[in-house]
mmCIF file of C-alpha atoms and ligand atoms in Angstrom:
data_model
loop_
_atom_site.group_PDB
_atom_site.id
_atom_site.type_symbol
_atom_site.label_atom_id
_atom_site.label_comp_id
_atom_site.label_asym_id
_atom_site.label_seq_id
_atom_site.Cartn_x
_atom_site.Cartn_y
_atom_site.Cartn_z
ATOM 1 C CA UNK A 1 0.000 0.000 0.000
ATOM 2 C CA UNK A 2 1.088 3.487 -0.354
ATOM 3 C CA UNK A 3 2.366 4.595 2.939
ATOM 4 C CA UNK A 4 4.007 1.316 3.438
ATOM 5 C CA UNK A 5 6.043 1.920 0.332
ATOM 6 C CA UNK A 6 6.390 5.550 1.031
ATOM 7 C CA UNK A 7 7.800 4.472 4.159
ATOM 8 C CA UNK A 8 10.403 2.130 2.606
ATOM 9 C CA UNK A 9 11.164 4.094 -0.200
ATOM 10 C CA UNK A 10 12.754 7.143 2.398
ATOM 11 C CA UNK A 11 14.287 4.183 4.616
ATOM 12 C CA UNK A 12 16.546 2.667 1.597
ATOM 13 C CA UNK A 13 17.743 6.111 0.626
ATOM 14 C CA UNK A 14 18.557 7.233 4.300
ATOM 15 C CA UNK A 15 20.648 4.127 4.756
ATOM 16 C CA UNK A 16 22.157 4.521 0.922
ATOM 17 C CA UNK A 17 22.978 7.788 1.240
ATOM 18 C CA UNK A 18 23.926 7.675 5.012
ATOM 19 C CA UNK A 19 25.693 4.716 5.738
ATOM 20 C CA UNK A 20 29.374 3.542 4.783
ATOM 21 C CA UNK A 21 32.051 0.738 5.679
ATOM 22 C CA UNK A 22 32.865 0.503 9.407
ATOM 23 C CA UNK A 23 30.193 2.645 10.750
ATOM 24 C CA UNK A 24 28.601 2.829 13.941
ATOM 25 C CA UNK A 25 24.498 3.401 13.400
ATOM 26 C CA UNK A 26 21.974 4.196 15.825
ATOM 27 C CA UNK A 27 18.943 2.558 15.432
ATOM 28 C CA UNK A 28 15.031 4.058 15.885
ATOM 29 C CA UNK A 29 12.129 2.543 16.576
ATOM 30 C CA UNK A 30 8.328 2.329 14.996
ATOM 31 C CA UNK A 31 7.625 0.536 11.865
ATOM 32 C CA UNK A 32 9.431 2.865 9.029
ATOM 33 C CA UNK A 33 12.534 2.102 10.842
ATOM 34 C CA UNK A 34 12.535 -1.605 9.814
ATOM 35 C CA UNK A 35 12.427 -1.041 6.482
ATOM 36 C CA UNK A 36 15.929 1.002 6.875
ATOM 37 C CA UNK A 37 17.171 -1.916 9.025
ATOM 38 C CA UNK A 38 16.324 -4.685 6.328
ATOM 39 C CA UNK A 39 18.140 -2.444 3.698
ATOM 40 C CA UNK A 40 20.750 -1.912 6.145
ATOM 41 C CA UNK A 41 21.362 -5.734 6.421
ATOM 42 C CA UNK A 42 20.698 -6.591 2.507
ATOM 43 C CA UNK A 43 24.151 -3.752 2.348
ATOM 44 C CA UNK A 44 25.814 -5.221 5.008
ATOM 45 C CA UNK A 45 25.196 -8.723 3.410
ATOM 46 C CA UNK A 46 25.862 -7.534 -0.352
ATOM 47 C CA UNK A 47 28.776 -5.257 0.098
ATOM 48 C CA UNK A 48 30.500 -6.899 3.150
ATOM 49 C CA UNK A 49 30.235 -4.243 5.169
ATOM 50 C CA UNK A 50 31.221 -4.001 9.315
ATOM 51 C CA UNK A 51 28.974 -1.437 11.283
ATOM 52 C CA UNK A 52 27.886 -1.687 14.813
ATOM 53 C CA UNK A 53 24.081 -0.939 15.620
ATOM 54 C CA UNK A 54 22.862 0.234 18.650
ATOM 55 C CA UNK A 55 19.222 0.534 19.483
ATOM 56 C CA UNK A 56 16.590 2.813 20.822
ATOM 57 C CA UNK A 57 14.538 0.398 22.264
ATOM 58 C CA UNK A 58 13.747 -3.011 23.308
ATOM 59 C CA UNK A 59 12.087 -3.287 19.660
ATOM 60 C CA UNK A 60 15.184 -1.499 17.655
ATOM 61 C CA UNK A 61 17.609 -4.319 19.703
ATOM 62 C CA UNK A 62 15.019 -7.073 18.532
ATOM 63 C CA UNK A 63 15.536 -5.899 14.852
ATOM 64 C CA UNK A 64 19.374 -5.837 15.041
ATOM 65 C CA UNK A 65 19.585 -9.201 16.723
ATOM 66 C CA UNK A 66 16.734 -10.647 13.965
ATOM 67 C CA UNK A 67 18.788 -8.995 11.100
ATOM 68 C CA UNK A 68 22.027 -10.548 12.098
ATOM 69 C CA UNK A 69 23.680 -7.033 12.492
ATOM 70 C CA UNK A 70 26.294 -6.518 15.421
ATOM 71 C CA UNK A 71 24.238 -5.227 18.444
ATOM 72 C CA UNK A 72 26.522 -2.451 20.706
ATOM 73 C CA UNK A 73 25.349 -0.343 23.107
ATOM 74 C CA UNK A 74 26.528 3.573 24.033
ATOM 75 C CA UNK A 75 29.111 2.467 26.397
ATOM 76 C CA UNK A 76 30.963 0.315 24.087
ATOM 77 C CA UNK A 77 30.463 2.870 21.077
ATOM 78 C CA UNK A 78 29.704 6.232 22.934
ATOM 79 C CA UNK A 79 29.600 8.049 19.726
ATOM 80 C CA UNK A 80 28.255 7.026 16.384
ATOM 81 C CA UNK A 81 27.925 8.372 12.329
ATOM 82 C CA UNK A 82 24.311 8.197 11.767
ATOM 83 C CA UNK A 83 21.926 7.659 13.540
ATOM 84 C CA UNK A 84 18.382 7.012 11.695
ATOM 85 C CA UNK A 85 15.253 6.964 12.832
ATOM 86 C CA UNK A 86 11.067 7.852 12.521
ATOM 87 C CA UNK A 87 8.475 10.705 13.161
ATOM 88 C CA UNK A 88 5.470 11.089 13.964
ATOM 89 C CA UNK A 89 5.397 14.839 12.397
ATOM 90 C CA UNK A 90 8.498 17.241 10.904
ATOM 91 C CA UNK A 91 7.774 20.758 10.202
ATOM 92 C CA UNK A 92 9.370 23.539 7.931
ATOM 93 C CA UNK A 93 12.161 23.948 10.400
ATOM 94 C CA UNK A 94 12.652 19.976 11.280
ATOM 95 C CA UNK A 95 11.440 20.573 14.797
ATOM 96 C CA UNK A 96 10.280 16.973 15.136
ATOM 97 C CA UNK A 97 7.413 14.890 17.351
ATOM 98 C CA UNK A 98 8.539 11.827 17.968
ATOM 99 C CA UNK A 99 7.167 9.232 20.663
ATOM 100 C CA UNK A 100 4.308 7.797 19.360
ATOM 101 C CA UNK A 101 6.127 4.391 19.500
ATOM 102 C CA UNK A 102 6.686 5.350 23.427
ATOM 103 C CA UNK A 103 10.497 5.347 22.932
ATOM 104 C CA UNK A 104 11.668 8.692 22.727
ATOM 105 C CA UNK A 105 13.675 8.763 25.530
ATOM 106 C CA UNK A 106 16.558 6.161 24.011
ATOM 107 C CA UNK A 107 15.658 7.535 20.829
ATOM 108 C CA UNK A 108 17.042 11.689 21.509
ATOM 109 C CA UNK A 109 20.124 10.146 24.003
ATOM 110 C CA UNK A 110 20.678 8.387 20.620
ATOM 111 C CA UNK A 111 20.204 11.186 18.159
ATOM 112 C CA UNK A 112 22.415 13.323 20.156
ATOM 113 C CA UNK A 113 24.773 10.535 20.398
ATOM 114 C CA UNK A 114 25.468 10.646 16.400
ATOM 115 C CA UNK A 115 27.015 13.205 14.086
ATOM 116 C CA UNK A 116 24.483 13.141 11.899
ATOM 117 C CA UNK A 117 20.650 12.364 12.740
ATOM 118 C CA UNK A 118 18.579 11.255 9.838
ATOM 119 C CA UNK A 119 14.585 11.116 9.891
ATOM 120 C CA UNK A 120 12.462 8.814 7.549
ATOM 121 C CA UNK A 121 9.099 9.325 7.235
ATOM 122 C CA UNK A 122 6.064 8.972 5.209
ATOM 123 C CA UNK A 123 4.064 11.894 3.219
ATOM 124 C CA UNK A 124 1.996 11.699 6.247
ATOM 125 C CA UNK A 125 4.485 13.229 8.485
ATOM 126 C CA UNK A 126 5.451 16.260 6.255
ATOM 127 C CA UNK A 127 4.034 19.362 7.753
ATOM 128 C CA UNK A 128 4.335 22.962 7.902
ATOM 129 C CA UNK A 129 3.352 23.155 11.377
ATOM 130 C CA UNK A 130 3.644 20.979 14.283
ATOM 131 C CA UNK A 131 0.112 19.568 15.015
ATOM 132 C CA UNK A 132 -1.077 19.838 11.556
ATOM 133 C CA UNK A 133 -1.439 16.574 10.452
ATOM 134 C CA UNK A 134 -0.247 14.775 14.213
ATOM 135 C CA UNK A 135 -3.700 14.787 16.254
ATOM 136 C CA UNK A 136 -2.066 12.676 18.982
ATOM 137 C CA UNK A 137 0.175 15.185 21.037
ATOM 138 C CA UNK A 138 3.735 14.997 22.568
ATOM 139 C CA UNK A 139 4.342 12.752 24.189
ATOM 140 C CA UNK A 140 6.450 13.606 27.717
ATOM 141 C CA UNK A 141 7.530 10.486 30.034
ATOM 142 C CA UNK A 142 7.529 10.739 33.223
ATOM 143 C CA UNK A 143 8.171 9.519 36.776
ATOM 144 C CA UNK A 144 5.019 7.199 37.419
ATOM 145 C CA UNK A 145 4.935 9.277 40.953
ATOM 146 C CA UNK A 146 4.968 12.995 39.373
ATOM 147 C CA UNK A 147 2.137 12.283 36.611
ATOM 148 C CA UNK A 148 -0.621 13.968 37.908
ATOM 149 C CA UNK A 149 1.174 17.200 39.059
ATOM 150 C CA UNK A 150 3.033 17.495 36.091
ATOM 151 C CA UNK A 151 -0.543 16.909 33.884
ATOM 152 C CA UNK A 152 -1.667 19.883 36.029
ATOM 153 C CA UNK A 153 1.416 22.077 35.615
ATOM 154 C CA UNK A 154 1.378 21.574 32.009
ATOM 155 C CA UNK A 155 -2.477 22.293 31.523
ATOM 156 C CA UNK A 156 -2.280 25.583 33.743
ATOM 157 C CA UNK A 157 1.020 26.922 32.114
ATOM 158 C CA UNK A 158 0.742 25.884 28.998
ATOM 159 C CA UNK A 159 -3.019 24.662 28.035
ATOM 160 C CA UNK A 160 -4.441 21.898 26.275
ATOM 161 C CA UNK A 161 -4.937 18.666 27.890
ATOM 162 C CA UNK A 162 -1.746 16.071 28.687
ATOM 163 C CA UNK A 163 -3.379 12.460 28.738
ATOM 164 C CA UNK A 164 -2.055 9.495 30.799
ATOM 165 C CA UNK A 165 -1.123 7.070 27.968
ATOM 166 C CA UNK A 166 -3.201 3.813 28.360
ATOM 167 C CA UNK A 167 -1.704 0.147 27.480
ATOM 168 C CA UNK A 168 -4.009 -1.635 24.414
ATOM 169 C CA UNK A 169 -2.559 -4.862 25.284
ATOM 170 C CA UNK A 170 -2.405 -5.215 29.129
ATOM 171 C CA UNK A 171 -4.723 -3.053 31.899
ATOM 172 C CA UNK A 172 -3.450 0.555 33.140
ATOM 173 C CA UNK A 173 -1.316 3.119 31.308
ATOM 174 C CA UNK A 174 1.517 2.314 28.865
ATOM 175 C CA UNK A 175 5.049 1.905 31.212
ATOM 176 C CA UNK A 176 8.544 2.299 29.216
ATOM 177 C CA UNK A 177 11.426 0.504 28.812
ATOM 178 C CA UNK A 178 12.780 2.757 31.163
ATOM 179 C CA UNK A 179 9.842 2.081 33.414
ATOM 180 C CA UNK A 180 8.243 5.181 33.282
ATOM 181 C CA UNK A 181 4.595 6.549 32.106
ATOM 182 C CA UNK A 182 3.715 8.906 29.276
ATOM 183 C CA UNK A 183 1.657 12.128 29.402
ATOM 184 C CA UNK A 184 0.592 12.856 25.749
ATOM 185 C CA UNK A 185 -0.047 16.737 25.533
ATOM 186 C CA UNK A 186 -2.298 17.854 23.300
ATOM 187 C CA UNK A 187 -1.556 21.627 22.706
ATOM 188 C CA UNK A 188 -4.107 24.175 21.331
ATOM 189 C CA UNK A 189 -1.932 26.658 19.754
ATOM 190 C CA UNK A 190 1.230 27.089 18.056
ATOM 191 C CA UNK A 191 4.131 27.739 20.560
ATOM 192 C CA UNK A 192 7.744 28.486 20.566
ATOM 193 C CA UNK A 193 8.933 24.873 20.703
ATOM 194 C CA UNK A 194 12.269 25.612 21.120
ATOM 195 C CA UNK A 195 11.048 27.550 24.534
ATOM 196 C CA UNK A 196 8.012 24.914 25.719
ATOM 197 C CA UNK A 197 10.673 21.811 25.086
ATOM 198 C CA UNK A 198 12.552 23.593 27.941
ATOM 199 C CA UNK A 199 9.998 24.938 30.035
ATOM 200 C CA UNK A 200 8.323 21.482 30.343
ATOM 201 C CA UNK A 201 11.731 19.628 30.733
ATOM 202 C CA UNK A 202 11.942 21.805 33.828
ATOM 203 C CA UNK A 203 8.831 20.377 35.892
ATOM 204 C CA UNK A 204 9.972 17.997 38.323
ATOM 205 C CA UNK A 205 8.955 15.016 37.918
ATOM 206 C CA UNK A 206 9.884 15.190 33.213
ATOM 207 C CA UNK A 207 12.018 12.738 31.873
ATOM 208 C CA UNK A 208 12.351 13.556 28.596
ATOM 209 C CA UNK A 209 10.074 15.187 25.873
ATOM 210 C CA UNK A 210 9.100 14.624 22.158
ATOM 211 C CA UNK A 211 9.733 17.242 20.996
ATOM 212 C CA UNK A 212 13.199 16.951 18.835
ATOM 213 C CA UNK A 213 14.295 20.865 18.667
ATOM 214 C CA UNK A 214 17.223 21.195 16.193
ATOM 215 C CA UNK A 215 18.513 18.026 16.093
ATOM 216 C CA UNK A 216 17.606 16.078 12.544
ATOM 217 C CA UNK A 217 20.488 16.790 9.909
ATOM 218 C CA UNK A 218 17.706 15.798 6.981
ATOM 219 C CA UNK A 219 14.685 14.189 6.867
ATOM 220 C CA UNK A 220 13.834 11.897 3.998
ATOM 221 C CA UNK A 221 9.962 11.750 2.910
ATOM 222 C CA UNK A 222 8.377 9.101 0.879
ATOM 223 C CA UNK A 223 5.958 10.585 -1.029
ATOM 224 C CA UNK A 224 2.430 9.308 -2.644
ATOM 225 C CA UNK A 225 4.015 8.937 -6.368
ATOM 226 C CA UNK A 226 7.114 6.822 -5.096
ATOM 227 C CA UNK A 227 9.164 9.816 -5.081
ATOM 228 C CA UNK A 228 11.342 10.891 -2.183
ATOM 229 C CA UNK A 229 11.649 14.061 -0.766
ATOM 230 C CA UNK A 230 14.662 15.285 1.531
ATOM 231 C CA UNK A 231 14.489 18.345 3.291
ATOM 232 C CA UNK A 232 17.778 20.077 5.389
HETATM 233 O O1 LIG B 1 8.055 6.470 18.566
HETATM 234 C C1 LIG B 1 8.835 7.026 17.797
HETATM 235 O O2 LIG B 1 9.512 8.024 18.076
HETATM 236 C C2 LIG B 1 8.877 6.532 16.378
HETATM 237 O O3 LIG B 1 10.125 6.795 15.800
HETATM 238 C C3 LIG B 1 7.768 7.261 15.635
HETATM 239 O O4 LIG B 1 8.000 8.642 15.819
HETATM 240 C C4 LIG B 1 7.713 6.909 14.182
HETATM 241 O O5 LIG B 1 7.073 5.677 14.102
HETATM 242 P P1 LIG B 1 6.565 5.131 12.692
HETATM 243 O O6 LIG B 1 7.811 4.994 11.843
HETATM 244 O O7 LIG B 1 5.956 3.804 13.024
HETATM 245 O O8 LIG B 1 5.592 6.129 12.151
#
């Protein structure tokens, strides 16, 4: 289907254009990311290439260990090339959301962890402005403990409404790898994200945000004719 190939269409350019012999890759998480491991692997197989992966996520180390790639961690290789990874929404300025996989904790130390940090996305995720298209908020993880205070601080200082995230699969809200819960806040207006990212880091109680201010090098889109579109 269309956003499927969309998806893998930005993937295999990412990791064509992004990753060479002997690299060290950091790996996202979410769905279009597999598609950029598989083509990772398929290079890896075809042109006998060494890299070291290391993941975002309890997923992203599945993926590396089911791809046969060499799994590492940030201790072992505390600073890497590339590293690639999803979006749930990019605007003009690449201000990113990302989270809506839960994993955006792992997923910025890891960003900020590489020289270069590459997003793939589908058409979906190309905006203008943040919240165009993404209906479902940022997410912000927290300390299970803090949740409700920070929900209030965030709804009185900032507005909209920051939802406990609820598990599909298994009763009461959605806990991390990293054990903690996730607040998604839906905003109402357009901020200064830049300015919000660290006002809400602030509250006691914050984690981490999804909000991904300045970070992505380029983002890759696959777009609805097959094309792909790269923006800087
Ligand atoms: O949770 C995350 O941050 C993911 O990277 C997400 O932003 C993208 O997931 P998708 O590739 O499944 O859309």
């Amino acid at each position: 289907d269309k956003v499927e190939s969309a998806k893998r269409a930005a993937a295999h350019r990412a990791v064509d254009n992004h990753v060479k012999d002997a690299y060290k890759v950091g790996i996202g998480s979410g769905s279009t990311v597999v598609y950029a491991v598989e083509r990772l692997a398929q290079r890896v197989h075809e042109e006998k290439l060494k890299v070291v992966c290391v993941p975002t996520s309890f997923q992203a180390r599945q993926l590396i260990v089911n791809n046969n790639l060499e799994l590492s961690d940030l201790e072992i290789t505390y600073e890497l090339d590339v590293t690639i990874d999803g979006a749930d929404e990019a605007d003009k300025q690449l201000t990113l959301i990302k989270g809506g996989g839960g994993c955006q904790l792992q997923e910025k130390i890891v960003a900020a962890a590489a020289k270069t940090f590459v997003v793939i996305a589908d058409y979906r995720k190309d905006s203008t402005v943040l919240g165009e298209q993404w209906k479902q908020g940022v997410p912000i993880e927290v300390i299970p403990m803090a949740y409700c205070p920070v929900k209030l601080k965030i709804e009185k200082e900032l507005g909209g409404q920051a939802i406990l995230r609820q598990a599909k699969a298994k009763a009461g809200p959605v806990v991390t790898d990293n054990g903690n819960f996730i607040l998604d806040w839906v905003f109402d207006k357009i901020h200064d994200w830049e300015k919000v990212n660290q006002q809400i880091m602030m509250i006691p109680g914050v984690v981490e945000t999804g909000f991904f201010v300045g970070m992505a090098s380029v983002a890759y889109f696959g777009m609805q004719d097959g094309s792909v579109k790269e923006r800087h």
